[in-house]
CSV table of C-alpha atoms in Angstrom, one decimal:
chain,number,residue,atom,x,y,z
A,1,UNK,CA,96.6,80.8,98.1
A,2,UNK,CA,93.8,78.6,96.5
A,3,UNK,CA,90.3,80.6,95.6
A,4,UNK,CA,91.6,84.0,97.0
A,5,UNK,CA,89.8,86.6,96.0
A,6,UNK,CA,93.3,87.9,94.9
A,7,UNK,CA,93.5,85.4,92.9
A,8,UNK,CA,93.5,87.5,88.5
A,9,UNK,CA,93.2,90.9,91.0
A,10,UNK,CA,95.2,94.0,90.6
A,11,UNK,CA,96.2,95.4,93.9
A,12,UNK,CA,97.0,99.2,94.2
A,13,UNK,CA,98.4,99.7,97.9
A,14,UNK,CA,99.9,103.2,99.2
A,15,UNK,CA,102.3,104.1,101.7
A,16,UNK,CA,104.3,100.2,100.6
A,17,UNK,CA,107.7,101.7,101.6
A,18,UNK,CA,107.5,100.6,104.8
A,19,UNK,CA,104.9,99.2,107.7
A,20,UNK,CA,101.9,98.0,107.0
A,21,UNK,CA,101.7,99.2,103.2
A,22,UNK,CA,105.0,97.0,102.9
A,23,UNK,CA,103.9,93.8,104.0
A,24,UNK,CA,100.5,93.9,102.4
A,25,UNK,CA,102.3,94.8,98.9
A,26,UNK,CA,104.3,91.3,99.4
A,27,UNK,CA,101.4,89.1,101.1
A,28,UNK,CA,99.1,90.3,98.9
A,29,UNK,CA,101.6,89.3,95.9
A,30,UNK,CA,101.9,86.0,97.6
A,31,UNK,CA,98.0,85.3,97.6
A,32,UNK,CA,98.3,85.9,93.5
A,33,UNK,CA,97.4,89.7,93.2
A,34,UNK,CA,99.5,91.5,91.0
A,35,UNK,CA,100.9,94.5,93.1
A,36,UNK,CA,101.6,98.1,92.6
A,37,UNK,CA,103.0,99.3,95.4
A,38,UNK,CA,103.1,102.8,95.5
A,39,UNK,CA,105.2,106.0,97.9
A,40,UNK,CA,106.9,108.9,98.0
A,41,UNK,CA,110.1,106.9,99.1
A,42,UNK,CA,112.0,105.7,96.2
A,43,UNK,CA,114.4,104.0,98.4
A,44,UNK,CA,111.7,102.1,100.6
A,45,UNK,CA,109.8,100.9,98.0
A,46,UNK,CA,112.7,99.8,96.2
A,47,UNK,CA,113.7,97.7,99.6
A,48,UNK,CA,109.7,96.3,99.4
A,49,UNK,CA,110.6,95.1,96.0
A,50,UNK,CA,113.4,93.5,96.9
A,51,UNK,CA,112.1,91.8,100.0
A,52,UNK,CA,109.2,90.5,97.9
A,53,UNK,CA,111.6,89.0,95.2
A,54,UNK,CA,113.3,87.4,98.0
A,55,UNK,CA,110.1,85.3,98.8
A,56,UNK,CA,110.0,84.7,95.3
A,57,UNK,CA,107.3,87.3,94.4
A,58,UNK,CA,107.3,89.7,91.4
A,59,UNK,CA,106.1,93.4,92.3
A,60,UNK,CA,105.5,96.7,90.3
A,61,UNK,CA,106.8,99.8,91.8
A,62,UNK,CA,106.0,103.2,91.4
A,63,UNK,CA,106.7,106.4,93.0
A,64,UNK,CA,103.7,108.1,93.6
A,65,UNK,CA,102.8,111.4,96.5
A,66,UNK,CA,99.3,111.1,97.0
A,67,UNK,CA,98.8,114.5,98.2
A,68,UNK,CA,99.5,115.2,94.8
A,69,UNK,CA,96.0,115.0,93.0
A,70,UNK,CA,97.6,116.4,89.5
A,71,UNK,CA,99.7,112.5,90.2
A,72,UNK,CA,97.6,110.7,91.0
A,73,UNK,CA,94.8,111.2,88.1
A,74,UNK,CA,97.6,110.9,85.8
A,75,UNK,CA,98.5,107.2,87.7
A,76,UNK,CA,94.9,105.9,87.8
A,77,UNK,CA,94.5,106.7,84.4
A,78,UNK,CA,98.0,105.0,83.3
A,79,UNK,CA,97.0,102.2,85.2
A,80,UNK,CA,93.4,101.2,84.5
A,81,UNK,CA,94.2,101.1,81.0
A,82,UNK,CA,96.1,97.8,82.0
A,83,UNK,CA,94.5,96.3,84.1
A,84,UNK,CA,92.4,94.0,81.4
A,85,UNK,CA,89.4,93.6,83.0
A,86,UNK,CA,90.7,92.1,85.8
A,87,UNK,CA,89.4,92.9,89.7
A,88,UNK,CA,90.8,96.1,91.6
A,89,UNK,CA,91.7,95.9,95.4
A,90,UNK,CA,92.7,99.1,96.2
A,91,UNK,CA,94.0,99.4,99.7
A,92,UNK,CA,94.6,103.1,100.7
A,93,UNK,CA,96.8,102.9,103.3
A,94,UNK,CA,99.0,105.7,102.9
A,95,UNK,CA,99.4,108.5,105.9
A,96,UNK,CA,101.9,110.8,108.1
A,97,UNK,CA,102.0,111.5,112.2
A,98,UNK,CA,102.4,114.7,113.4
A,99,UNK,CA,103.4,115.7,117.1
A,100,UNK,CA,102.4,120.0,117.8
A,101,UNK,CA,100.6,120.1,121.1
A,102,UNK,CA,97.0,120.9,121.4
A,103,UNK,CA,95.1,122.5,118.6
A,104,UNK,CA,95.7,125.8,120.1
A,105,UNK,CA,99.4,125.0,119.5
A,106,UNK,CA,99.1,123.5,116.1
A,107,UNK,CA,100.0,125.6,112.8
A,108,UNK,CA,97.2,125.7,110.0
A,109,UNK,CA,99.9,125.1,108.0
A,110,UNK,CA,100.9,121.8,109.1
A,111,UNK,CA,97.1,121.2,110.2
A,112,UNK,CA,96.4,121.1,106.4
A,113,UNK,CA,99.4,119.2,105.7
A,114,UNK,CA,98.2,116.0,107.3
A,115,UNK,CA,94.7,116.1,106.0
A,116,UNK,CA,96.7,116.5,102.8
A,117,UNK,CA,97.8,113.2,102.8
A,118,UNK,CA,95.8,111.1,105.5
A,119,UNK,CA,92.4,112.7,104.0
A,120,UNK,CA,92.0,113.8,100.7
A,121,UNK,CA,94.5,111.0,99.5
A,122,UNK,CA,92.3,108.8,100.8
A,123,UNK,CA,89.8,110.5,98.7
A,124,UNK,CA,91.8,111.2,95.7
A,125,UNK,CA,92.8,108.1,95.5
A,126,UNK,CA,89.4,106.1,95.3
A,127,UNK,CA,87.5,108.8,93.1
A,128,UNK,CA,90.5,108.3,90.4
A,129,UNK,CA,89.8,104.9,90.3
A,130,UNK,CA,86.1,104.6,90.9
A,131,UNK,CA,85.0,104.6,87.6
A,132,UNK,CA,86.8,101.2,86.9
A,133,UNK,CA,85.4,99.8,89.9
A,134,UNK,CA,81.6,101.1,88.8
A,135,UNK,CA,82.4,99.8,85.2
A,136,UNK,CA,83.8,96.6,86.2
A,137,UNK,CA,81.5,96.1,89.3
A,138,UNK,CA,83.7,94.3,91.1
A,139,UNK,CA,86.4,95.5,93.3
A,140,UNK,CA,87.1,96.1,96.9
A,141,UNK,CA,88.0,99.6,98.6
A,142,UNK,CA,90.3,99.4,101.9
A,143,UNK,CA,91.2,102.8,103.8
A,144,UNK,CA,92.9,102.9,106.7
A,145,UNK,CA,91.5,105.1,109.7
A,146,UNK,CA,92.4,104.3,113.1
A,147,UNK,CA,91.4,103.9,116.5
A,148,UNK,CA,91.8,107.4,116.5
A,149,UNK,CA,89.1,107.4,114.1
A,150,UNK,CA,86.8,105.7,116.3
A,151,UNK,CA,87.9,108.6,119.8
A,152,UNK,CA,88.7,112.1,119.6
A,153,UNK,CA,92.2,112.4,121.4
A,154,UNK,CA,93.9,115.3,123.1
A,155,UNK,CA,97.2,116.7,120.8
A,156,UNK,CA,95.8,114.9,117.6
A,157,UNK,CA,93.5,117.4,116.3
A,158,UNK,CA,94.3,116.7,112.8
A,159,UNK,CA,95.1,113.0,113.0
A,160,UNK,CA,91.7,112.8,114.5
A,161,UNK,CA,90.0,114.9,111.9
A,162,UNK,CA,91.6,112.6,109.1
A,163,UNK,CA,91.0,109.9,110.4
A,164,UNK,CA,87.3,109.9,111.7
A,165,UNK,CA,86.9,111.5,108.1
A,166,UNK,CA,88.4,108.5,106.5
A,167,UNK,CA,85.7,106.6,108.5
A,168,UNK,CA,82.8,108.6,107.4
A,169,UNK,CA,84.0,108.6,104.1
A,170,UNK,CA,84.3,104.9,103.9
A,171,UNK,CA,80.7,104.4,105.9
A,172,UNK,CA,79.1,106.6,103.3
A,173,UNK,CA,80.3,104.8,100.0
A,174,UNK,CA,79.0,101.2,101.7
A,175,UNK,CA,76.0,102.5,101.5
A,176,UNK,CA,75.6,104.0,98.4
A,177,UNK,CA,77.6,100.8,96.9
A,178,UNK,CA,74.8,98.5,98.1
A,179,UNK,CA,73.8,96.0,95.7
A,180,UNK,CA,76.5,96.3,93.4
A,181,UNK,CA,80.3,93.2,94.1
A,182,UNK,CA,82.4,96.3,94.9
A,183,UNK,CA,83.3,95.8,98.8
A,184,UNK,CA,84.5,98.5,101.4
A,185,UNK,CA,86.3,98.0,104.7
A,186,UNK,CA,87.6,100.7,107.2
A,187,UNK,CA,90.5,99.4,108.9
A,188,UNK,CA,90.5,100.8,112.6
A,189,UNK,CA,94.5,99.9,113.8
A,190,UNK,CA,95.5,100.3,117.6
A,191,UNK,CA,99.3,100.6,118.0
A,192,UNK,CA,100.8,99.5,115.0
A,193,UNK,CA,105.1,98.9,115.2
A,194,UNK,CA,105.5,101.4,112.2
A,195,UNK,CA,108.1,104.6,112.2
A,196,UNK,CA,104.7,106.4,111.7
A,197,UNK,CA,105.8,108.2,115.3
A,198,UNK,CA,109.7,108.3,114.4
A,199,UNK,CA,108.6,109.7,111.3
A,200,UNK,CA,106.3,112.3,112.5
A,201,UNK,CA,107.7,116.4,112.6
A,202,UNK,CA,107.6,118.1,115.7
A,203,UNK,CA,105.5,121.4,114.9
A,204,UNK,CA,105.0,125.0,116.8
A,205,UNK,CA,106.7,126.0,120.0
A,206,UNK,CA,104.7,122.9,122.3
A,207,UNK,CA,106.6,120.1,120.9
A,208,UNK,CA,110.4,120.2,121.5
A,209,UNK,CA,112.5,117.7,120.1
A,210,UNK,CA,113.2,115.9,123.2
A,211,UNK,CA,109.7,115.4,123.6
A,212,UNK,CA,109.3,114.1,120.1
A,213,UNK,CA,112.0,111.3,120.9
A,214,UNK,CA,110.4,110.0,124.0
A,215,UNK,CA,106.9,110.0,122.6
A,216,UNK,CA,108.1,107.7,119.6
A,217,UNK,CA,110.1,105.9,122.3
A,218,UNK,CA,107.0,105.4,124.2
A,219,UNK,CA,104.9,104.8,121.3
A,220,UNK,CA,107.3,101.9,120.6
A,221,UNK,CA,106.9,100.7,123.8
A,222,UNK,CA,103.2,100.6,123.8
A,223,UNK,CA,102.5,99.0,119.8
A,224,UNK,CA,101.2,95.8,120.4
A,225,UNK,CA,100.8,94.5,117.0
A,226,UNK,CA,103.8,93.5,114.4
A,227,UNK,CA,103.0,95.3,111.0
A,228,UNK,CA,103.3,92.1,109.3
A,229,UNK,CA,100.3,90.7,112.1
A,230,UNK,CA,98.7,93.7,111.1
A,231,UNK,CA,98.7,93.7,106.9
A,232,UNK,CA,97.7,89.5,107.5
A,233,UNK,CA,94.4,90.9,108.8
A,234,UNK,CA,93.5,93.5,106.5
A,235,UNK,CA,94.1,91.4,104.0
A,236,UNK,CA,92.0,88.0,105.2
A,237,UNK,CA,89.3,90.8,106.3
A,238,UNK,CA,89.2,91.8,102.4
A,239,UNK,CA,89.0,87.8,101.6
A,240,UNK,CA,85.9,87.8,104.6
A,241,UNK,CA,84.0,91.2,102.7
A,242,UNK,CA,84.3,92.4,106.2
A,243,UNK,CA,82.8,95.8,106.4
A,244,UNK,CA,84.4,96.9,109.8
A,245,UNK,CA,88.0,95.6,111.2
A,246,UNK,CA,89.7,96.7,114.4
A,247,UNK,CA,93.1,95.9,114.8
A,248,UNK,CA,94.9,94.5,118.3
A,249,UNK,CA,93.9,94.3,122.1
A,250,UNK,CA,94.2,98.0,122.5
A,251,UNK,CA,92.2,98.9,119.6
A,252,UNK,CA,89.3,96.7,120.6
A,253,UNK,CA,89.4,98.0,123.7
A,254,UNK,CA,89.0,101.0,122.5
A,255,UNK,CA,86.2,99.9,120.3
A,256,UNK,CA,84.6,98.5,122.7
A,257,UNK,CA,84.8,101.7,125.3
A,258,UNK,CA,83.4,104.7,122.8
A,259,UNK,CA,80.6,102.1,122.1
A,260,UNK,CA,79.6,101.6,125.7
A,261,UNK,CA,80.6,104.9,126.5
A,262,UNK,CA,80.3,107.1,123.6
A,263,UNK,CA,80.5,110.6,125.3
A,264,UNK,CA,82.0,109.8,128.6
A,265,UNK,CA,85.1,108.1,127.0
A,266,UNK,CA,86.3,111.8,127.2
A,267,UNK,CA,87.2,112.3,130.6
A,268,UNK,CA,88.3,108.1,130.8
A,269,UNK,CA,91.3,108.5,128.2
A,270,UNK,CA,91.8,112.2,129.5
A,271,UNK,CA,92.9,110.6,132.7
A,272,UNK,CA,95.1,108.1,131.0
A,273,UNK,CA,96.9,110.4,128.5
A,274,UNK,CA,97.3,112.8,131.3
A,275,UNK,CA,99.4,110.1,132.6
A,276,UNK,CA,100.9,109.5,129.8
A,277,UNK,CA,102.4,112.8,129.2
A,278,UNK,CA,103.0,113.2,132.6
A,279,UNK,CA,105.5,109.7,131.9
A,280,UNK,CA,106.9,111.1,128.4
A,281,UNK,CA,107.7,115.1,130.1
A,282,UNK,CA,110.0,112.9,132.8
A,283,UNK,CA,111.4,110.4,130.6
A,284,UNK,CA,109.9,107.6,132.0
């Protein structure tokens, strides 16, 4: 792609295994970044590779857990020593599901897992590499939050807590990078089709496994946006400098409804997960 601002850029993108992560790692190779793509899954990333080598695209792998902050300072310091000057796009997109029941119901335990990963990666990530971007001054920082980032939801207590943290985090740092060529955008997604649900552990006594299978059925069911749709956007909202992106008919919705209704949202989407459940607990 002609004048993209991927164009001599370095781009460092988690969770590329599968999803999202994946098809940003090869589009973004294809608008002439050069790509690390980086997981936990040695055999997914190794399939990313090898879909982007089928479009003709050359991208670096790497396994890398970013609840692992030992890992990842090591990485970031590996890494920016080769980067040569040129422009960091960093897209933290990394991040786990997790179905326990309400809060009552869910273990600390796993509780701390997820903000493990969907949190203080997030943050681990962008402080190990901040330095380049400050020296460089240039750059652009993506983190993925969600729609759940933008409502509180029954049963996601900690996917809630990540992710409106992943928000605030990312709000914050626009500020305080004001003035300076490093750009931020939070990416709010509304159903994604990922195996972010089929992927997530049933936790405590709420959650039984037949349960966990319908909800990802459901899920499924209910995603209204392709993951390939999905990474297009992120990536031509990091071409745009757009602050701010919300992601498919059911996350602008949803957008839309905590802005006009920012408190009574509540007892609106209690009604409809209600209902929900209600569908899921009969197999519907």
């Amino acid at each position: 792609m002609a004048n993209s601002v991927f164009s001599n850029a370095v781009a460092v993108i988690t969770g590329a295994a599968s999803g999202m992560g994946r098809y940003m790692a090869i589009q973004a190779a294809e608008r002439g970044a050069y790509v690390i793509a980086l997981d936990k899954n040695a055999d997914g990333l190794a399939e990313t590779e090898s879909m982007a080598k089928a479009k003709g695209q050359t991208i670096e792998t790497k396994v890398l857990d970013v609840s692992d902050a030992a890992a990842i300072a090591k990485f970031a310091e590996e890494a920016t020593s080769k980067f040569n000057k040129r422009k960091l796009i960093l897209i933290n997109n990394a991040g786990v599901a997790l179905l326990s029941g309400t809060f009552e119901h869910t273990p600390m335990e796993d509780f701390e897992w997820l903000i493990n990963i969907n949190l203080w990666g997030v943050i681990r990530m962008t402080k190990a590499f901040y330095p380049y971007l400050i020296a460089s001054n240039e750059g652009h920082v993506v983190n993925i939050s969600s729609v759940f980032g933008l409502a509180g939801m029954a049963n996601n207590s900690a996917y809630c807590t990540a992710k409106f943290g992943v928000r605030g985090f990312t709000e914050t740092i626009r500020m305080e990078l004001m003035g300076t060529n490093i750009g931020t955008t939070v990416v709010h997604p509304g159903g994604i089709k990922t195996n972010i649900v089929n992927n997530a552990p049933a936790r405590g006594n709420y959650v039984t496994e037949d349960i966990r299978k319908k909800t990802a059925t459901r899920f499924t069911e209910m995603a209204m946006t392709t993951a390939d749709n999905a990474a297009r956007q992120i990536l031509d909202a990091v071409e745009k400098k757009q602050e701010k992106l919300v992601i498919g008919p059911d996350g602008k919705l949803m957008n839309v409804l905590t802005r006009l209704f920012p408190v009574r949202y509540t007892k609106i989407m209690k009604r409809q997960m209600d209902k929900m459940m209600e569908g899921v607990e009969q197999g519907k």
